[in-house]
mmCIF file of C-alpha atoms in Angstrom:
data_model
loop_
_atom_site.group_PDB
_atom_site.id
_atom_site.type_symbol
_atom_site.label_atom_id
_atom_site.label_comp_id
_atom_site.label_asym_id
_atom_site.label_seq_id
_atom_site.Cartn_x
_atom_site.Cartn_y
_atom_site.Cartn_z
ATOM 1 C CA MET A 1 -20.588 104.374 -12.640
ATOM 2 C CA ASN A 2 -21.797 102.753 -15.838
ATOM 3 C CA ASP A 3 -18.201 102.004 -16.792
ATOM 4 C CA MET A 4 -17.684 100.247 -13.490
ATOM 5 C CA THR A 5 -20.854 98.176 -13.852
ATOM 6 C CA ALA A 6 -19.934 97.217 -17.408
ATOM 7 C CA SER A 7 -16.438 96.251 -16.266
ATOM 8 C CA THR A 8 -17.823 94.151 -13.395
ATOM 9 C CA ASP A 9 -20.328 92.446 -15.691
ATOM 10 C CA LYS A 10 -17.523 91.685 -18.159
ATOM 11 C CA ARG A 11 -15.373 90.147 -15.416
ATOM 12 C CA ARG A 12 -18.284 88.131 -14.099
ATOM 13 C CA GLY A 13 -18.951 86.800 -17.620
ATOM 14 C CA GLN A 14 -15.283 85.879 -18.059
ATOM 15 C CA ALA A 15 -15.237 84.119 -14.676
ATOM 16 C CA ILE A 16 -18.338 82.103 -15.552
ATOM 17 C CA ALA A 17 -16.850 81.216 -18.964
ATOM 18 C CA GLY A 18 -13.604 80.112 -17.252
ATOM 19 C CA VAL A 19 -15.460 77.907 -14.773
ATOM 20 C CA LEU A 20 -17.560 76.378 -17.560
ATOM 21 C CA SER A 21 -14.402 75.719 -19.631
ATOM 22 C CA GLY A 22 -12.758 73.988 -16.661
ATOM 23 C CA VAL A 23 -15.848 71.859 -16.020
ATOM 24 C CA LEU A 24 -16.004 70.929 -19.716
ATOM 25 C CA VAL A 25 -12.310 69.883 -19.794
ATOM 26 C CA PHE A 26 -12.832 67.802 -16.638
ATOM 27 C CA ALA A 27 -15.922 66.134 -18.153
ATOM 28 C CA VAL A 28 -14.012 65.268 -21.337
ATOM 29 C CA LEU A 29 -11.140 63.740 -19.330
ATOM 30 C CA VAL A 30 -13.560 61.634 -17.272
ATOM 31 C CA ALA A 31 -15.339 60.473 -20.441
ATOM 32 C CA VAL A 32 -12.043 59.495 -22.084
ATOM 33 C CA PHE A 33 -10.931 57.618 -18.961
ATOM 34 C CA VAL A 34 -14.228 55.721 -18.742
ATOM 35 C CA LEU A 35 -14.233 54.830 -22.432
ATOM 36 C CA VAL A 36 -10.573 53.805 -22.594
ATOM 37 C CA ARG A 37 -10.154 51.951 -19.304
ATOM 38 C CA LYS A 38 -9.868 48.193 -19.548
ATOM 39 C CA ASP A 39 -12.837 46.132 -18.469
ATOM 40 C CA PRO A 40 -11.748 43.557 -15.842
ATOM 41 C CA ASP A 41 -13.680 40.893 -17.758
ATOM 42 C CA ASP A 42 -11.591 41.474 -20.888
ATOM 43 C CA THR A 43 -9.502 38.469 -21.776
ATOM 44 C CA PRO A 44 -6.555 38.729 -24.124
ATOM 45 C CA VAL A 45 -7.251 37.575 -27.636
ATOM 46 C CA PRO A 46 -4.637 35.125 -28.882
ATOM 47 C CA THR A 47 -2.737 36.242 -31.933
ATOM 48 C CA ALA A 48 -1.646 33.956 -34.719
ATOM 49 C CA ALA A 49 1.996 33.036 -35.032
ATOM 50 C CA PRO A 50 3.797 34.502 -38.038
ATOM 51 C CA THR A 51 3.316 32.317 -41.075
ATOM 52 C CA SER A 52 6.614 33.044 -42.763
ATOM 53 C CA MET A 53 10.128 33.964 -41.825
ATOM 54 C CA ALA A 54 11.762 37.180 -42.893
ATOM 55 C CA PRO A 55 13.426 36.897 -46.278
ATOM 56 C CA GLU A 56 17.071 35.952 -46.335
ATOM 57 C CA SER A 57 19.662 38.619 -46.930
ATOM 58 C CA PHE A 58 23.343 38.671 -47.886
ATOM 59 C CA ASP A 59 23.828 40.830 -44.774
ATOM 60 C CA GLN A 60 22.961 37.866 -42.564
ATOM 61 C CA GLU A 61 24.765 34.597 -42.050
ATOM 62 C CA PRO A 62 22.604 31.905 -43.642
ATOM 63 C CA VAL A 63 20.785 29.346 -41.551
ATOM 64 C CA VAL A 64 21.721 25.926 -42.922
ATOM 65 C CA THR A 65 19.619 22.918 -41.961
ATOM 66 C CA THR A 66 20.444 19.243 -42.375
ATOM 67 C CA GLY A 67 19.355 16.937 -45.145
ATOM 68 C CA SER A 68 18.363 13.304 -44.824
ATOM 69 C CA GLY A 69 19.398 10.120 -46.561
ATOM 70 C CA THR A 70 22.293 9.716 -48.949
ATOM 71 C CA LEU A 71 22.865 11.920 -51.978
ATOM 72 C CA THR A 72 23.257 10.158 -55.322
ATOM 73 C CA GLU A 73 23.507 13.353 -57.357
ATOM 74 C CA MET A 74 24.136 17.033 -56.778
ATOM 75 C CA VAL A 75 21.099 19.182 -56.004
ATOM 76 C CA ILE A 76 21.161 22.967 -56.493
ATOM 77 C CA LYS A 77 18.513 25.122 -54.840
ATOM 78 C CA GLU A 78 18.269 28.884 -55.350
ATOM 79 C CA ARG A 79 17.561 30.559 -51.997
ATOM 80 C CA ILE A 80 17.920 34.183 -53.162
ATOM 81 C CA PRO A 81 17.593 34.837 -56.899
ATOM 82 C CA GLY A 82 20.446 36.784 -58.416
ATOM 83 C CA THR A 83 20.028 39.604 -60.909
ATOM 84 C CA GLY A 84 23.625 39.951 -62.065
ATOM 85 C CA PRO A 85 25.485 38.337 -64.950
ATOM 86 C CA VAL A 86 25.772 34.563 -65.244
ATOM 87 C CA VAL A 87 28.994 33.076 -63.823
ATOM 88 C CA LYS A 88 31.157 31.449 -66.513
ATOM 89 C CA THR A 89 33.810 28.752 -66.237
ATOM 90 C CA GLY A 90 37.264 30.293 -65.790
ATOM 91 C CA GLN A 91 36.039 33.453 -64.049
ATOM 92 C CA THR A 92 37.255 34.497 -60.616
ATOM 93 C CA VAL A 93 34.297 34.549 -58.246
ATOM 94 C CA SER A 94 34.021 36.159 -54.833
ATOM 95 C CA VAL A 95 31.725 34.345 -52.389
ATOM 96 C CA ASN A 96 30.654 33.907 -48.812
ATOM 97 C CA TYR A 97 29.802 30.330 -47.895
ATOM 98 C CA LYS A 98 28.844 28.021 -45.073
ATOM 99 C CA LEU A 99 29.513 24.262 -45.167
ATOM 100 C CA ILE A 100 27.856 21.617 -42.997
ATOM 101 C CA GLY A 101 27.795 17.847 -42.934
ATOM 102 C CA TYR A 102 24.700 16.923 -44.960
ATOM 103 C CA THR A 103 23.051 14.751 -42.294
ATOM 104 C CA SER A 104 25.013 15.716 -39.162
ATOM 105 C CA GLY A 105 24.529 19.486 -39.433
ATOM 106 C CA GLU A 106 28.034 20.004 -38.049
ATOM 107 C CA VAL A 107 29.545 23.261 -39.326
ATOM 108 C CA ILE A 108 32.722 22.192 -41.120
ATOM 109 C CA ASP A 109 33.832 25.516 -42.608
ATOM 110 C CA SER A 110 32.507 29.020 -43.154
ATOM 111 C CA SER A 111 33.604 32.411 -44.426
ATOM 112 C CA TRP A 112 31.236 33.942 -41.856
ATOM 113 C CA LYS A 113 33.202 35.056 -38.801
ATOM 114 C CA ASN A 114 31.488 36.640 -35.794
ATOM 115 C CA GLY A 115 28.272 37.090 -37.789
ATOM 116 C CA LYS A 116 30.047 38.942 -40.596
ATOM 117 C CA GLY A 117 30.948 37.600 -44.019
ATOM 118 C CA GLU A 118 34.611 37.573 -45.027
ATOM 119 C CA PRO A 119 34.477 36.742 -48.753
ATOM 120 C CA ILE A 120 36.965 34.488 -50.491
ATOM 121 C CA SER A 121 37.844 34.551 -54.195
ATOM 122 C CA PHE A 122 38.931 31.774 -56.539
ATOM 123 C CA GLU A 123 38.862 30.684 -60.161
ATOM 124 C CA ILE A 124 35.835 28.485 -60.857
ATOM 125 C CA GLY A 125 35.442 25.486 -63.145
ATOM 126 C CA VAL A 126 39.145 24.809 -63.768
ATOM 127 C CA GLY A 127 39.784 21.888 -61.381
ATOM 128 C CA LYS A 128 41.131 23.876 -58.412
ATOM 129 C CA LEU A 129 38.061 23.173 -56.246
ATOM 130 C CA ILE A 130 35.817 20.199 -55.522
ATOM 131 C CA GLN A 131 33.796 19.041 -58.511
ATOM 132 C CA GLY A 132 30.554 20.066 -56.801
ATOM 133 C CA TRP A 133 31.601 23.721 -56.870
ATOM 134 C CA ASP A 134 33.161 23.533 -60.343
ATOM 135 C CA LYS A 135 29.898 22.079 -61.694
ATOM 136 C CA GLY A 136 27.403 23.920 -59.485
ATOM 137 C CA ILE A 137 28.507 27.557 -59.568
ATOM 138 C CA PRO A 138 28.991 28.199 -63.314
ATOM 139 C CA GLY A 139 25.588 29.055 -64.768
ATOM 140 C CA GLN A 140 24.388 30.782 -61.575
ATOM 141 C CA LYS A 141 23.809 34.543 -61.452
ATOM 142 C CA VAL A 142 25.849 37.016 -59.442
ATOM 143 C CA GLY A 143 23.738 38.111 -56.491
ATOM 144 C CA SER A 144 22.380 34.604 -55.905
ATOM 145 C CA ARG A 145 22.394 32.659 -52.666
ATOM 146 C CA ILE A 146 22.384 28.993 -53.600
ATOM 147 C CA GLN A 147 22.356 25.767 -51.673
ATOM 148 C CA LEU A 148 24.569 23.017 -53.083
ATOM 149 C CA ASP A 149 23.889 19.499 -51.821
ATOM 150 C CA VAL A 150 27.037 17.695 -52.943
ATOM 151 C CA PRO A 151 27.432 13.903 -52.828
ATOM 152 C CA ALA A 152 30.697 12.585 -51.404
ATOM 153 C CA ALA A 153 31.851 11.519 -54.891
ATOM 154 C CA LEU A 154 31.804 15.183 -56.042
ATOM 155 C CA ALA A 155 33.300 16.505 -52.793
ATOM 156 C CA TYR A 156 36.102 15.132 -50.594
ATOM 157 C CA GLY A 157 35.186 11.450 -50.787
ATOM 158 C CA PRO A 158 33.465 8.999 -48.438
ATOM 159 C CA GLU A 159 35.541 9.970 -45.396
ATOM 160 C CA ARG A 160 33.901 13.451 -45.345
ATOM 161 C CA GLY A 161 30.547 12.202 -46.676
ATOM 162 C CA ASP A 162 27.817 14.207 -48.356
ATOM 163 C CA LEU A 163 27.995 17.971 -47.840
ATOM 164 C CA ARG A 164 25.637 20.940 -47.886
ATOM 165 C CA PHE A 165 26.979 24.357 -48.860
ATOM 166 C CA VAL A 166 25.128 27.661 -48.864
ATOM 167 C CA VAL A 167 26.972 30.050 -51.178
ATOM 168 C CA ASP A 168 26.444 33.793 -51.724
ATOM 169 C CA ILE A 169 27.806 34.696 -55.171
ATOM 170 C CA LEU A 170 29.031 38.259 -54.693
ATOM 171 C CA SER A 171 30.926 38.912 -57.941
ATOM 172 C CA ALA A 172 32.463 37.240 -60.994
ATOM 173 C CA GLN A 173 35.237 38.635 -63.214
#
Protein backbone atom coordinates (compact mmCIF):
# COMPACT_ATOMS: atom_id res chain seq x y z
CA MET A 1 0.00 0.00 0.00
CA ASN A 2 2.95 2.31 0.50
CA ASP A 3 3.61 2.24 -3.24
CA MET A 4 0.06 3.32 -3.89
CA THR A 5 0.23 6.16 -1.38
CA ALA A 6 3.54 7.35 -2.80
CA SER A 7 2.11 7.21 -6.32
CA THR A 8 -0.99 9.17 -5.26
CA ASP A 9 1.11 11.77 -3.46
CA LYS A 10 3.30 12.12 -6.56
CA ARG A 11 0.26 12.65 -8.78
CA ARG A 12 -1.23 15.14 -6.36
CA GLY A 13 2.06 17.08 -6.34
CA GLN A 14 2.19 17.08 -10.15
CA ALA A 15 -1.43 18.28 -10.34
CA ILE A 16 -0.75 21.12 -7.92
CA ALA A 17 2.41 22.07 -9.86
CA GLY A 18 0.40 22.05 -13.13
CA VAL A 19 -2.31 24.28 -11.67
CA LEU A 20 0.30 26.68 -10.26
CA SER A 21 2.09 26.79 -13.64
CA GLY A 22 -1.18 27.60 -15.41
CA VAL A 23 -2.01 30.34 -12.90
CA LEU A 24 1.49 31.79 -13.29
CA VAL A 25 1.24 31.86 -17.12
CA PHE A 26 -2.18 33.53 -16.86
CA ALA A 27 -0.81 36.14 -14.42
CA VAL A 28 2.11 36.92 -16.74
CA LEU A 29 -0.24 37.36 -19.73
CA VAL A 30 -2.50 39.71 -17.74
CA ALA A 31 0.53 41.72 -16.57
CA VAL A 32 1.84 42.04 -20.13
CA PHE A 33 -1.58 43.11 -21.41
CA VAL A 34 -1.95 45.74 -18.68
CA LEU A 35 1.55 47.11 -19.20
CA VAL A 36 1.38 47.18 -23.00
CA ARG A 37 -2.17 48.37 -23.59
CA LYS A 38 -2.54 51.93 -24.82
CA ASP A 39 -3.80 54.51 -22.37
CA PRO A 40 -6.84 56.32 -23.84
CA ASP A 41 -5.29 59.63 -22.79
CA ASP A 42 -2.20 58.98 -24.93
CA THR A 43 -1.90 61.45 -27.76
CA PRO A 44 0.33 60.77 -30.74
CA VAL A 45 3.64 62.55 -30.64
CA PRO A 46 4.37 64.40 -33.88
CA THR A 47 7.47 63.27 -35.69
CA ALA A 48 9.81 65.57 -37.54
CA ALA A 49 9.81 65.56 -41.31
CA PRO A 50 12.92 64.12 -42.94
CA THR A 51 15.60 66.76 -43.27
CA SER A 52 17.23 65.46 -46.41
CA MET A 53 16.29 63.54 -49.50
CA ALA A 54 17.78 60.20 -50.37
CA PRO A 55 21.00 60.52 -52.33
CA GLU A 56 20.75 60.49 -56.08
CA SER A 57 21.64 57.36 -57.97
CA PHE A 58 22.42 56.50 -61.59
CA ASP A 59 19.67 53.87 -61.27
CA GLN A 60 17.06 56.62 -60.98
CA GLU A 61 15.96 59.20 -63.49
CA PRO A 62 17.20 62.56 -62.20
CA VAL A 63 14.82 65.18 -60.90
CA VAL A 64 15.59 68.40 -62.77
CA THR A 65 14.26 71.68 -61.40
CA THR A 66 14.05 75.04 -63.14
CA GLY A 67 16.46 77.92 -62.89
CA SER A 68 15.62 81.60 -62.81
CA GLY A 69 16.78 84.62 -64.74
CA THR A 70 18.95 84.60 -67.83
CA LEU A 71 22.26 82.78 -68.09
CA THR A 72 25.26 84.83 -69.18
CA GLU A 73 27.76 82.00 -68.80
CA MET A 74 27.74 78.24 -68.45
CA VAL A 75 27.45 76.86 -64.93
CA ILE A 76 28.53 73.29 -64.09
CA LYS A 77 27.36 71.68 -60.86
CA GLU A 78 28.47 68.22 -59.74
CA ARG A 79 25.46 66.32 -58.36
CA ILE A 80 27.16 62.93 -57.91
CA PRO A 81 30.97 62.92 -57.74
CA GLY A 82 32.64 60.54 -60.14
CA THR A 83 35.57 58.30 -59.25
CA GLY A 84 36.60 57.21 -62.73
CA PRO A 85 39.11 58.68 -65.17
CA VAL A 86 38.79 62.26 -66.40
CA VAL A 87 37.01 62.65 -69.76
CA LYS A 88 39.31 64.03 -72.48
CA THR A 89 38.49 65.89 -75.68
CA GLY A 90 38.14 63.46 -78.60
CA GLN A 91 36.98 60.51 -76.49
CA THR A 92 33.70 58.71 -77.12
CA VAL A 93 31.50 59.09 -74.05
CA SER A 94 28.40 57.14 -73.10
CA VAL A 95 25.81 59.12 -71.13
CA ASN A 96 22.26 59.31 -69.91
CA TYR A 97 20.83 62.81 -69.89
CA LYS A 98 17.72 64.87 -69.30
CA LEU A 99 17.19 68.30 -70.89
CA ILE A 100 14.70 70.95 -69.76
CA GLY A 101 14.05 74.56 -70.63
CA TYR A 102 16.04 76.53 -68.04
CA THR A 103 13.14 78.65 -66.76
CA SER A 104 10.12 76.78 -68.16
CA GLY A 105 11.00 73.34 -66.78
CA GLU A 106 9.56 71.75 -69.92
CA VAL A 107 11.27 68.43 -70.68
CA ILE A 108 12.73 68.89 -74.16
CA ASP A 109 14.67 65.63 -74.53
CA SER A 110 15.82 62.70 -72.43
CA SER A 111 17.56 59.36 -72.76
CA TRP A 112 15.38 58.14 -69.88
CA LYS A 113 12.45 56.14 -71.25
CA ASN A 114 9.81 54.64 -68.95
CA GLY A 115 11.99 55.32 -65.90
CA LYS A 116 14.98 53.49 -67.39
CA GLY A 117 18.10 55.02 -68.88
CA GLU A 118 18.93 54.25 -72.51
CA PRO A 119 22.48 55.60 -72.89
CA ILE A 120 23.72 57.37 -76.00
CA SER A 121 27.35 57.60 -77.14
CA PHE A 122 29.17 60.31 -79.07
CA GLU A 123 32.58 61.88 -79.57
CA ILE A 124 33.05 64.86 -77.25
CA GLY A 125 34.85 68.15 -77.81
CA VAL A 126 35.19 67.94 -81.60
CA GLY A 127 32.35 70.23 -82.74
CA LYS A 128 29.67 67.56 -83.30
CA LEU A 129 27.56 68.71 -80.33
CA ILE A 130 26.48 72.03 -78.84
CA GLN A 131 29.34 74.08 -77.43
CA GLY A 132 27.96 73.69 -73.90
CA TRP A 133 28.55 69.94 -74.01
CA ASP A 134 31.88 70.21 -75.85
CA LYS A 135 33.13 72.63 -73.18
CA GLY A 136 31.35 71.20 -70.13
CA ILE A 137 31.96 67.45 -70.30
CA PRO A 138 35.74 67.24 -70.92
CA GLY A 139 37.46 67.50 -67.55
CA GLN A 140 34.63 65.71 -65.70
CA LYS A 141 35.13 62.25 -64.20
CA VAL A 142 33.45 59.07 -65.39
CA GLY A 143 30.81 58.15 -62.83
CA SER A 144 29.73 61.77 -62.34
CA ARG A 145 26.23 63.17 -62.56
CA ILE A 146 26.57 66.81 -63.54
CA GLN A 147 24.16 69.63 -64.15
CA LEU A 148 25.02 71.89 -67.08
CA ASP A 149 23.25 75.24 -67.19
CA VAL A 150 23.93 76.32 -70.77
CA PRO A 151 23.20 79.83 -72.08
CA ALA A 152 21.44 80.04 -75.44
CA ALA A 153 24.66 81.26 -77.11
CA LEU A 154 26.38 77.93 -76.25
CA ALA A 155 23.32 75.82 -77.10
CA TYR A 156 20.81 76.11 -79.96
CA GLY A 157 20.46 79.89 -80.00
CA PRO A 158 17.83 82.34 -78.75
CA GLU A 159 14.89 80.45 -80.26
CA ARG A 160 15.46 77.54 -77.81
CA GLY A 161 16.73 79.78 -74.99
CA ASP A 162 18.82 78.80 -72.00
CA LEU A 163 18.90 75.09 -71.20
CA ARG A 164 19.52 72.86 -68.19
CA PHE A 165 20.96 69.39 -68.73
CA VAL A 166 21.57 66.70 -66.12
CA VAL A 167 24.15 64.27 -67.51
CA ASP A 168 25.30 60.91 -66.11
CA ILE A 169 28.78 60.18 -67.49
CA LEU A 170 28.82 56.39 -67.76
CA SER A 171 32.04 55.74 -69.69
CA ALA A 172 34.72 57.38 -71.85
CA GLN A 173 37.01 55.64 -74.36
